[in-house]
Short mmCIF file of C-alpha atoms in Angstrom, two decimals:
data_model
loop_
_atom_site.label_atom_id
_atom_site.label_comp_id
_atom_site.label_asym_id
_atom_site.label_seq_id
_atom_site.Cartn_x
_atom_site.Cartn_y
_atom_site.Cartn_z
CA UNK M 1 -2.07 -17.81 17.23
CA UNK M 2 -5.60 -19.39 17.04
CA UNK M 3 -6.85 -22.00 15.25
CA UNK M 4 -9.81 -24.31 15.14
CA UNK M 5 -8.95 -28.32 15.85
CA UNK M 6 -10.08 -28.99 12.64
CA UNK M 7 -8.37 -26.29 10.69
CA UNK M 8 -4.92 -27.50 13.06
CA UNK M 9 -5.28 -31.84 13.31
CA UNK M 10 -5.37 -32.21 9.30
CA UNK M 11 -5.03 -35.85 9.94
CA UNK M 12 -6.36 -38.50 7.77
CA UNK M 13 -9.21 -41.11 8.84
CA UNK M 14 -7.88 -43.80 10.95
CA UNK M 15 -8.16 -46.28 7.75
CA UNK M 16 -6.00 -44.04 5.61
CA UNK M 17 -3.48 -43.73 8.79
CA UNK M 18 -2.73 -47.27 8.55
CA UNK M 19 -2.49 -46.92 4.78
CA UNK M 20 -0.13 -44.05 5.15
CA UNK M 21 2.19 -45.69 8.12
CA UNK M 22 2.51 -49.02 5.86
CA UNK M 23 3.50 -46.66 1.89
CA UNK M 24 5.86 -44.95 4.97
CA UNK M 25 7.45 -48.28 5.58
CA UNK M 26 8.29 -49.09 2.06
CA UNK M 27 10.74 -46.78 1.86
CA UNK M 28 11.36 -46.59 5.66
CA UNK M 29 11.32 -50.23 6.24
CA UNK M 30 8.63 -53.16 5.80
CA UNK M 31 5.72 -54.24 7.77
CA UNK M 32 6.73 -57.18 10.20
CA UNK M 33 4.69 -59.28 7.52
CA UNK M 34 6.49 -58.29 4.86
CA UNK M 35 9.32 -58.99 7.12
CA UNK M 36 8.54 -62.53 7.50
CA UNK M 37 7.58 -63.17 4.24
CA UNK M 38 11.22 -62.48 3.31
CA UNK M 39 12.67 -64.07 6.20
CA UNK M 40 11.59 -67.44 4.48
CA UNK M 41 13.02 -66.68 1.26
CA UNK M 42 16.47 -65.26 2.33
CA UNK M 43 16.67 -67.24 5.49
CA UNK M 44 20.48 -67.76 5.05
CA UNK M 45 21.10 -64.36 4.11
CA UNK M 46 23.39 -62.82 6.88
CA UNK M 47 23.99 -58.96 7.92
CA UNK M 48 27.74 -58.30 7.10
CA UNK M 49 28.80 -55.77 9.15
CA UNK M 50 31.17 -53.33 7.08
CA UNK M 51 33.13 -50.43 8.60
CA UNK M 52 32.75 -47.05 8.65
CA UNK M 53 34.56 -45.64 5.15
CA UNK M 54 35.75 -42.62 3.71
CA UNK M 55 32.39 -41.34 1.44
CA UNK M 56 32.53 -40.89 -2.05
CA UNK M 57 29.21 -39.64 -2.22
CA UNK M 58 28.61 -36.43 -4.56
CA UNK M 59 28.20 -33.15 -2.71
CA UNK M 60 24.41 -32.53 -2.47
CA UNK M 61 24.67 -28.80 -2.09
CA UNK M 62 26.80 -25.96 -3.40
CA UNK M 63 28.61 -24.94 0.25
CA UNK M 64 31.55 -26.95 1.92
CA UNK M 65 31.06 -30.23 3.11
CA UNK M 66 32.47 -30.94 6.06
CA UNK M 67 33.11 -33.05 9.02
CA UNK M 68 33.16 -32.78 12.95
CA UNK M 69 34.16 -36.08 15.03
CA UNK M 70 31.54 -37.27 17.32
CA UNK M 71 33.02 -39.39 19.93
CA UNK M 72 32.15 -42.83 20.37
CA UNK M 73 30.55 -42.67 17.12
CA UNK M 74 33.35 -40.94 14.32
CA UNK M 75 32.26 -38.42 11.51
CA UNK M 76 29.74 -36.47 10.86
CA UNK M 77 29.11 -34.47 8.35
CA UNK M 78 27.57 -31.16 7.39
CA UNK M 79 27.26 -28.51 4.95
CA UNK M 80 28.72 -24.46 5.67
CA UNK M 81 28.37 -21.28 3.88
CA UNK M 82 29.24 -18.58 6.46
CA UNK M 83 28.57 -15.89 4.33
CA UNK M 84 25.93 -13.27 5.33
CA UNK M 85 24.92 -11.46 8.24
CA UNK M 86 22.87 -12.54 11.19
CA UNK M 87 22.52 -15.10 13.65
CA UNK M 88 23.28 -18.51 12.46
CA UNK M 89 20.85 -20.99 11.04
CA UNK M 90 21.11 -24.44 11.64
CA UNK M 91 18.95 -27.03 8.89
CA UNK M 92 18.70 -30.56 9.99
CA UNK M 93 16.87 -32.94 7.83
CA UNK M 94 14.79 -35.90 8.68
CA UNK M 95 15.15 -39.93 9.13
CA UNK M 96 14.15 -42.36 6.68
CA UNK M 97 16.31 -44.75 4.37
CA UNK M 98 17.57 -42.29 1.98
CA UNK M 99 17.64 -39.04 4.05
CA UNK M 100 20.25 -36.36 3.54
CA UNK M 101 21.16 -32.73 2.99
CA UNK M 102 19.27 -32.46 -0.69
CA UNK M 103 16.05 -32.91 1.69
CA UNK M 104 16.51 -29.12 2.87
CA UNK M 105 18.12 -27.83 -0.47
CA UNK M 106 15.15 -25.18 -1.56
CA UNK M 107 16.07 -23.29 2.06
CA UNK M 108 19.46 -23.91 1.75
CA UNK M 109 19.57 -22.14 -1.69
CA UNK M 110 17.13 -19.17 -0.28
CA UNK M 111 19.51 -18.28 2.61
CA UNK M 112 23.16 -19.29 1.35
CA UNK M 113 25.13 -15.94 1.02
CA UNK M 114 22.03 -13.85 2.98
CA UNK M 115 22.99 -15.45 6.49
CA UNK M 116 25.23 -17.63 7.51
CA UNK M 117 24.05 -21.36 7.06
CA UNK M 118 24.83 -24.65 7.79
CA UNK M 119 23.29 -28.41 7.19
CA UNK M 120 23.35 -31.07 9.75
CA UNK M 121 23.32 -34.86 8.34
CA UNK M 122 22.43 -37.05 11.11
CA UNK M 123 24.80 -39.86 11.81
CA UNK M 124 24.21 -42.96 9.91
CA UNK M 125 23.01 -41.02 6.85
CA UNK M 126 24.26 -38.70 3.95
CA UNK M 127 28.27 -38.17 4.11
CA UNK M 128 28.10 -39.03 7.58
CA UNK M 129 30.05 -42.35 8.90
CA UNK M 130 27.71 -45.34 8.91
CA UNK M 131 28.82 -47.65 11.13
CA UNK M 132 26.77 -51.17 12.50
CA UNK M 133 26.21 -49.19 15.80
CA UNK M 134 23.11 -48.84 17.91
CA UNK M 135 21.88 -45.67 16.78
CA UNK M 136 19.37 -43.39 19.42
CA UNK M 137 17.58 -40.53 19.75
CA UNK M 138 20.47 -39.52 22.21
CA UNK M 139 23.00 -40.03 19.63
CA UNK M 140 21.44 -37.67 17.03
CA UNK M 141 20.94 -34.91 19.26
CA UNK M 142 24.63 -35.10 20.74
CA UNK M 143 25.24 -34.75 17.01
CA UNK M 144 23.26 -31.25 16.48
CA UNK M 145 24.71 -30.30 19.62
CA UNK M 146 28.04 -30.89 18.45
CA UNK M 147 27.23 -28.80 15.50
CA UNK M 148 26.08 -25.73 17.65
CA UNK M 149 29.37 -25.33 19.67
CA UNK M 150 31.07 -25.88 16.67
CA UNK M 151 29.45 -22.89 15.16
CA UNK M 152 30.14 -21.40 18.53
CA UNK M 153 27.15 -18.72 18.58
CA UNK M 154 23.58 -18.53 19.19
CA UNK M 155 21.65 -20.37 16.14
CA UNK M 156 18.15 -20.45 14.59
CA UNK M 157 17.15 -24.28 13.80
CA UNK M 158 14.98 -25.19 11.51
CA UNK M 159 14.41 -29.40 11.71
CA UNK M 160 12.38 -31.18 9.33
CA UNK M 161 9.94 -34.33 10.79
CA UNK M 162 11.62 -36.73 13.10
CA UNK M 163 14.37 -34.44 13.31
CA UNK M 164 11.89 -31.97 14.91
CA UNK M 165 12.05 -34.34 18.11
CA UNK M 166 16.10 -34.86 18.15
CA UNK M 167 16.05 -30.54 17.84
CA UNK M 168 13.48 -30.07 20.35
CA UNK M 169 15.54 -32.41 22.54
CA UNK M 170 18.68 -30.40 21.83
CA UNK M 171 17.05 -27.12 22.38
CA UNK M 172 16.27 -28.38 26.43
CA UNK M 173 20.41 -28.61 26.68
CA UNK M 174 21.94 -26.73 24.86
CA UNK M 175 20.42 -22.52 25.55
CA UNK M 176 22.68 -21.09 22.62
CA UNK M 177 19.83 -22.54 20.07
CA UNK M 178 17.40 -19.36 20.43
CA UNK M 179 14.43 -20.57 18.02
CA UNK M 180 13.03 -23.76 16.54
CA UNK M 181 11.16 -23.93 13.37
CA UNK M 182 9.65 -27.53 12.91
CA UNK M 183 8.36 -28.55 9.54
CA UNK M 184 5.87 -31.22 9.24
CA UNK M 185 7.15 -32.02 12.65
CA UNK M 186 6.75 -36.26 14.05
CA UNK M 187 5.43 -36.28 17.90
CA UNK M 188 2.93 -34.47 17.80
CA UNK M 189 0.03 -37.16 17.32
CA UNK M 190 -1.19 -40.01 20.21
CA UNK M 191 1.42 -40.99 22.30
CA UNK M 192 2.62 -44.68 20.95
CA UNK M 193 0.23 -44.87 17.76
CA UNK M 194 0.51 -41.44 16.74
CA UNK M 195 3.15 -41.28 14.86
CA UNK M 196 5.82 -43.53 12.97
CA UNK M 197 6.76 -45.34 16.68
CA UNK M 198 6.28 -49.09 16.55
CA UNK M 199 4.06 -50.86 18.74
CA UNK M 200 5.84 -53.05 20.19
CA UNK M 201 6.33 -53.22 24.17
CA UNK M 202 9.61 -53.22 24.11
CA UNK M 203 10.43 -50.11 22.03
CA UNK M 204 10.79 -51.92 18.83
CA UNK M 205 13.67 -54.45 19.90
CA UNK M 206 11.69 -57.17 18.70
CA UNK M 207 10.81 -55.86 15.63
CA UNK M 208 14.42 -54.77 15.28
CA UNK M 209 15.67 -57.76 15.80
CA UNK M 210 13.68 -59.57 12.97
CA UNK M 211 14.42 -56.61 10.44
CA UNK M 212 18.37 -56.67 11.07
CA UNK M 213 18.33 -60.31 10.21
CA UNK M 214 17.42 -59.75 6.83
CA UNK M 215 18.49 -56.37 6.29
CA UNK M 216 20.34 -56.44 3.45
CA UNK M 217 18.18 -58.06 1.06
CA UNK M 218 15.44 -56.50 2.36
CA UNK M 219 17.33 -52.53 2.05
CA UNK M 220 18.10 -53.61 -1.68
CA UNK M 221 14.64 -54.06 -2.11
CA UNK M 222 14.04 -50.13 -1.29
CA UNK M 223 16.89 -48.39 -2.59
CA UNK M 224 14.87 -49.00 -5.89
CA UNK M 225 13.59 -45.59 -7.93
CA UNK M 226 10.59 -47.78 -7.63
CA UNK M 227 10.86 -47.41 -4.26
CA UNK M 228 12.22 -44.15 -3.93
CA UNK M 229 9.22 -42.28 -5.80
CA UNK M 230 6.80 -44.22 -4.26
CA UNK M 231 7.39 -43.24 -1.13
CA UNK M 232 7.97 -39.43 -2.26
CA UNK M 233 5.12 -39.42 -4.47
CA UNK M 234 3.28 -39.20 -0.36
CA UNK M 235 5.29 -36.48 0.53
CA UNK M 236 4.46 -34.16 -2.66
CA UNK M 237 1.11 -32.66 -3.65
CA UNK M 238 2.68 -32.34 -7.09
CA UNK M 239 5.41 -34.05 -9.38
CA UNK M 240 7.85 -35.79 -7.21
CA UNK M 241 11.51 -33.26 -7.23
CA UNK M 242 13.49 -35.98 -9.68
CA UNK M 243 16.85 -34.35 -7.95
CA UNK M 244 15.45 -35.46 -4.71
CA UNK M 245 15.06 -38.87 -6.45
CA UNK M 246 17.88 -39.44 -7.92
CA UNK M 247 20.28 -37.79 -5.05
CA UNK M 248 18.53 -40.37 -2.58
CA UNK M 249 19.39 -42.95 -4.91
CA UNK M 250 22.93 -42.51 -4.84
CA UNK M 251 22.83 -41.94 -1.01
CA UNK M 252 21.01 -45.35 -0.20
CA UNK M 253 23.91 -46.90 -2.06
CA UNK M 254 26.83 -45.97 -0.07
CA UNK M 255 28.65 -48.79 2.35
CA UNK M 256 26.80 -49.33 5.50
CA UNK M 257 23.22 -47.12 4.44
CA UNK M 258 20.99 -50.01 5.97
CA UNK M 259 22.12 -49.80 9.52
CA UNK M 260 20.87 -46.67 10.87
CA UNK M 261 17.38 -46.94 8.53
CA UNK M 262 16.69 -50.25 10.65
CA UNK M 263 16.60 -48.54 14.29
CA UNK M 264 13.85 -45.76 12.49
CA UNK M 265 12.00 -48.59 11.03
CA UNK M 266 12.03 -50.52 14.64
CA UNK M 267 10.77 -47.48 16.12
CA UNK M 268 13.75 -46.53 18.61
CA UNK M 269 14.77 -43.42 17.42
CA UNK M 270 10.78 -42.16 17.89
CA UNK M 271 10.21 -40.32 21.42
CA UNK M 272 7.18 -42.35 23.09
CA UNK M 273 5.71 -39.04 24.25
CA UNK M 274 7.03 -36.71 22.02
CA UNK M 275 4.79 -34.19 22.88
CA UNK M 276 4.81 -34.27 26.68
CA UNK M 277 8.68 -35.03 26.88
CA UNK M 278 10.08 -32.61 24.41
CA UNK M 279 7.58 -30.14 22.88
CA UNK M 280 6.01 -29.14 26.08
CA UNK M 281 8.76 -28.57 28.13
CA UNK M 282 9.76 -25.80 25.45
CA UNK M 283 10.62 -21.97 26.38
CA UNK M 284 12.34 -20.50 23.00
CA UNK M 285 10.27 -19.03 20.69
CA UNK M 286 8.90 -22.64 17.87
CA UNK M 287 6.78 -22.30 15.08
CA UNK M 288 5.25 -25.37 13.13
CA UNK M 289 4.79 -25.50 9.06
CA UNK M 290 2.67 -27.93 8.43
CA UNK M 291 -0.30 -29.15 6.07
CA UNK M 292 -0.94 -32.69 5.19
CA UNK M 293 0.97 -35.35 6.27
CA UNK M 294 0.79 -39.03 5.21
CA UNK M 295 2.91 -40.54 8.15
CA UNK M 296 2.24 -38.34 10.97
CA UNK M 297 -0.83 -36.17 12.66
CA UNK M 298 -1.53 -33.19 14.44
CA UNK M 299 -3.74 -34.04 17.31
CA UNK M 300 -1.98 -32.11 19.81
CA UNK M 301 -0.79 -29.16 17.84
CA UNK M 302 -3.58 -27.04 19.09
CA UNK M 303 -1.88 -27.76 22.67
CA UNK M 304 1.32 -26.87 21.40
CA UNK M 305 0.11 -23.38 20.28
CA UNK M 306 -1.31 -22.81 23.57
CA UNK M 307 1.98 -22.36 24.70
CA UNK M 308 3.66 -19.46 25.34
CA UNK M 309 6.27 -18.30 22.29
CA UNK M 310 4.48 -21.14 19.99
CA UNK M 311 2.88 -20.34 16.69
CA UNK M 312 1.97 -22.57 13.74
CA UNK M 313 1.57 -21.42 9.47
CA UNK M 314 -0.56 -24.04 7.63
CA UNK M 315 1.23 -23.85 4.20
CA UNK M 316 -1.95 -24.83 2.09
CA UNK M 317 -1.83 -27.71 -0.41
CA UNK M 318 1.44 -29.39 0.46
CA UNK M 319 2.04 -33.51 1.79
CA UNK M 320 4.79 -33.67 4.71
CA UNK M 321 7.56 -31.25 2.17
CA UNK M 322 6.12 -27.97 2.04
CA UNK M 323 9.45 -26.13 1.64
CA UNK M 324 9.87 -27.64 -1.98
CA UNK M 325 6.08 -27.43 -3.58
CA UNK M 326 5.89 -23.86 -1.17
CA UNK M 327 9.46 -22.34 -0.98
CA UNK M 328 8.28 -18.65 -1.24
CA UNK M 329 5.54 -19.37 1.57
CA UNK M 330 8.18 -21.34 3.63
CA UNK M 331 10.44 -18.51 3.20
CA UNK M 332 8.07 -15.89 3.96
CA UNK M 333 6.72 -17.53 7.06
CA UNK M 334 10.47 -18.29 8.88
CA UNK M 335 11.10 -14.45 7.84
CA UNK M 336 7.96 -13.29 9.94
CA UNK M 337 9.00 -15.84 12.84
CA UNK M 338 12.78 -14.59 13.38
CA UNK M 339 11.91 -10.92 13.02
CA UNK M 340 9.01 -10.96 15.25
CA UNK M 341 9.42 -9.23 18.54
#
């Protein structure tokens, strides 16, 4: 598929980048000054680590919720309707501090009962366990893996923005998933800059390590609906989906919901080449959605395309959630993807 770079990068000026990365962070996490700044007011607050419990969090979609046990880690959850015909499809949604299955409801209500469909929520987030582990990029993918042989076919994936990298990742070990469909996909801007990744030399230990000592003030602070719609209001063209809202609100209040938000926010769940390590190295058929995005950019997508198997569909006047402000055209575009020879 051809495009022009400028048609493909849609990617702010560098000014509105750095505008975009730090709105990202206020619902993702704060900027290391914001960091400090509450450091000195909560100095003596300390991080209480709490154990892994038993969710009571409401069902986000209308299929069974349900759990496989990751080991070394304990639940995870995700969503199954195996009604329908046809291969598998496999939705995995994306990392930030409220993420969970509602984030790929419009698909899963367009293909529940058509084909059979299920809903990955990553550990650390949703109805999965949320223990005061180090969460990784390794640790996510095991989890999608996991998912796959428990479905125990071949399986379309469709992954939504950092969960494009942790499915790309799972795709190079694991040859029953057959496509990839990446919406709004992270890694595919400037190695270490491009994206969401922090700066720091380490990987983000650093800036981890000054974030997890004032977590839980600073996580009460942006499980707000002030908070909440804020940071959505970048992600939609239009009025912000208040059941997104309010469903994120109840998720960012379950025991434990600050641990695995402060590894995203320190950058160490973030590939540092995304593009060269993962997306490159790709030989199953992966097509990009994209349009606008206020936390990552496309520099490299016209590479990508290149690419044997690779195609992308701009979904026209959408910010970083096309499949809710777009379902038909989201719809209509995966539909042309699987069935193409």
């Amino acid at each position: 598929m051809t495009h022009s770079r400028t048609e493909l990068r849609a990617t702010p000026r560098p000014s509105r980048v750095r505008r975009a990365v730090t709105l990202g962070l206020l619902l993702g996490g704060l900027t290391v000054g914001a960091v400090a700044a509450a450091q000195t007011q909560v100095a003596a607050a300390q991080t209480a680590a709490a154990p892994a419990a038993t969710t009571t969090l409401r069902t986000a979609l209308s299929g069974e919720r349900r759990f496989l046990t990751l080991p070394g880690f304990g639940r995870v959850a995700y969503y199954a309707d195996p009604r329908g015909e046809g291969r598998p499809l496999i939705l995995t949604v994306s990392v930030n501090a409220a993420a969970s299955a509602y984030e790929m409801k419009p698909l899963w209500d367009a293909f529940a009962g058509k084909r059979p469909v299920y809903v990955l929520e990553w550990p650390g987030f949703g109805s999965s366990d949320r223990p005061d582990v180090q969460y990784t990029s390794a640790l996510m993918t095991g989890a999608l893996t996991a998912l796959v042989a428990e479905v125990g076919r071949d399986v379309d994936v469709v992954a939504l923005s950092l969960g494009s990298e942790f499915a790309a990742r799972a795709a190079l070990q694991e040859p029953r998933i057959r496509t990839l469909a990446l919406i709004s996909p992270s890694g595919l801007g400037q190695p270490r800059g491009g994206t969401q990744r922090a700066a720091d030399e380490d990987g983000g230990q650093t800036l981890y390590n000054r974030l997890n000592a004032v977590s839980t003030p600073l996580y009460a602070l942006l499980r707000t609906r002030i908070s909440i719609e804020y940071f959505l209001s970048r992600s939609f063209r239009g009025v912000v989906d208040q059941g997104l809202v309010n469903y994120s609100l109840d998720t960012t209040r379950q025991p434990g919901a600050k641990y695995a938000p402060v590894y995203f926010i320190s950058g160490q769940l973030f590939t540092a080449d995304a593009y060269s390590d993962l997306y490159s190295r790709l030989q199953i058929p992966t097509l990009v959605l994209y349009d606008q995005d206020a936390f990552v950019s496309f520099d490299r997508l016209p590479q990508f395309t290149a690419q044997p198997g690779v195609r992308a569909v701009r979904i026209q006047g959408t910010d970083g959630l096309p499949h809710f402000e777009k379902t038909s055209e989201v719809v209509e575009a995966l539909g042309a993807f699987w069935s193409a020879p």
